[in-house]
Amino acid sequence: MFDRTGTETDFPLTTFSDLGLSQKVLSAVTDAGYTIPTPIQAGAIPPALQRRDILGIAQTGTGKTASFVLPMLTLLEKGRARARMPRTLILEPTRELAAQVAENFEKYGKNHKLNIALLIGGVSFDEQDRKLERGADVLICTPGRLLDHCERGKLLMTGVEILVIDEADRMLDMGFIPDIERIAKLIPFTRQTLFFSATMPPEIQKLADRFLQNPERVEVSVRSSTALTVTQRLVATHGKDYEKRAVLRDLIQKQEELKNAIIFCNRKLDVADLFRSLSRHGFSVGALHGDMDQSSRTKTLASFKDGQIQLLVASDVAARGLDIPDVSHVFNFDVPIHAEDYVHRIGRTGRAGRSGAAFTLVSKRDTKFLDAIEKLIDKQIEWQNGDLSALPAPMESHESSKPERGGRDGKRGGRRNERDRDHAPRPVSSHKSDIKSDDTVAQPEPIIAKADPVRAERKAETKPQNAGRNSNRPAPQPYPANDDNRDRRNRYRRDHDDGPTPIGFGEDIPAFMLIAGKA
Ligand code: AMP
């Protein structure tokens, strides 16, 4: 049998009313339009309601969030929250995931009067303190911000009855395991623990063994498999950034079926570079990575989800776990260093039995990573136009003979040169999009999106008709700046889940922040 995501499963189809959920929860689930629980829900909800520990091995997109939110809502119907003593705690690796979980509580908890507090970086402590003071039934946090609150003496964890650790393998990648261990020590040993991870490397297994007592193990996806509905191709390149960008543009333009795409880079800096390059070439594009302030991340994601932007350039950390349904294409601008990231990346397309396409740009220096991927997925990926041995001699860029400004592997050097190499028009307000420092990308003012009419006209005349480029689409999203670098450097490890520490949301308070105030 196959589940909604096309993954083979042994779980028989049950209905939500078979799972033991409360009437209030069942009615919200019906209103959400769901009739059949997904395998992770069918497997995890009944033991969770019996207060058993859960080891859930499931990726995002499998209905994993509801598999802990629904039983938690049911269990929380008994009892009340006390000031500064949360009753349950959910740990998420990124702000977006935390916000998504909060949205799930809003959706499924609409018949409950529970106080949900979202403690993530990028929001003022005062506002979060007020919510804690009122007494939180559910605390949804990134680890760093939670520890900050604990250190300020504003939180007592001794009343926590349920601890959820979500995306444990991503927590490991992001270096959060020590923080999680510290947090777990603050919570009573008698708690119920629900632990979720997409993969189970040995370090995660060890952690699970330590944190869980006689857990119910629910595994719904075949580890390291890739959906059969995704066409995977390798594209040979020489590996120079300007050349890879040209290859990528060409690939995008050739995709007749391209509806939208996520383009993955290995490093935040490359996300920034590629974003700027694609916007200069007139693509409808946004960027997502951990150094962006929260309101920009929320806006970019919303624009991508509702189709206002067609391409999203992202790092693994920023994109992991996001619920973005129906992506037609994935492009790996870089071959992922961890083979498992390949599976996660291409799992963004071809969901729920739909077809999808995934292209990976490969140069000679990537071969060892490619070998690891092919070993992991246990198949050879086809080359699009011949393998590396079939590559013609590298094309010299007109700037490539100039020395690049001291960068690693020549990658970070000569940013201005890279701009010129792309043969792209300079932005109208070019000084505003210049680089502030090696690590900081200045924020282009919205003026950058309003193209020079004369130039635009000229450009339109020469513009090829293609699937990827968007003559009618909205202008590129401005690339958000990290305007608090000093703070970020000082607090790097804490905050790299969620970027710098901006001062509040300004006027961009997302809807999910407004739900927590229910009395
Ligand atoms: P998640 O894995 O939690 O990110 O969920 C992936 C998507 O599946 C979300 O858009 C959910 O709203 C949706 N979903 C969750 N449970 C069900 C269900 N039982 N039937 C259909 N869709 C669901």
XYZ file of C-alpha atoms and ligand atoms in Angstrom, residues 4-5 16 29 32-41 58-68 70 97 100 104 107-108 321-325 351, ligand 1:
60
model
C -0.321 10.114 0.324
C 3.312 10.831 -0.303
C -9.588 9.696 12.665
C -9.842 17.828 11.781
C -9.670 21.013 7.954
C -11.021 18.588 5.367
C -9.011 15.548 6.446
C -10.744 12.192 6.538
C -8.021 9.554 6.550
C -5.061 9.761 8.928
C -1.675 9.486 7.268
C 0.477 6.506 8.320
C 2.505 8.489 10.847
C -0.737 9.781 12.350
C 9.166 10.445 9.215
C 9.925 13.310 6.937
C 8.012 16.491 6.618
C 5.140 16.162 4.163
C 3.925 12.956 5.782
C 1.488 14.653 8.185
C 4.047 14.390 10.984
C 3.056 17.672 12.659
C -0.554 16.652 13.224
C 0.699 13.324 14.570
C 1.906 15.133 17.694
C -3.626 16.251 17.691
C 9.219 25.201 11.442
C 4.391 26.185 11.073
C -1.088 23.798 13.159
C -5.923 25.170 12.923
C -6.528 22.038 14.964
C 10.967 20.807 6.756
C 9.051 23.591 5.113
C 5.652 22.584 3.908
C 5.697 23.806 0.339
C 3.325 21.648 -1.636
C 5.072 14.752 -3.770
P 3.540 17.881 7.670
O 4.240 16.599 7.358
O 3.100 17.938 9.079
O 4.362 19.063 7.274
O 2.186 17.922 6.802
C 2.197 17.993 5.410
C 0.880 18.467 4.839
O -0.112 17.435 4.941
C 0.287 19.685 5.520
O -0.106 20.582 4.504
C -0.914 19.162 6.267
O -1.920 20.136 6.364
C -1.341 17.994 5.414
N -2.013 16.914 6.161
C -1.768 16.543 7.421
N -2.552 15.503 7.771
C -3.309 15.196 6.699
C -4.304 14.204 6.431
N -4.669 13.308 7.338
N -4.865 14.191 5.210
C -4.489 15.082 4.274
N -3.554 16.044 4.460
C -2.964 16.104 5.661
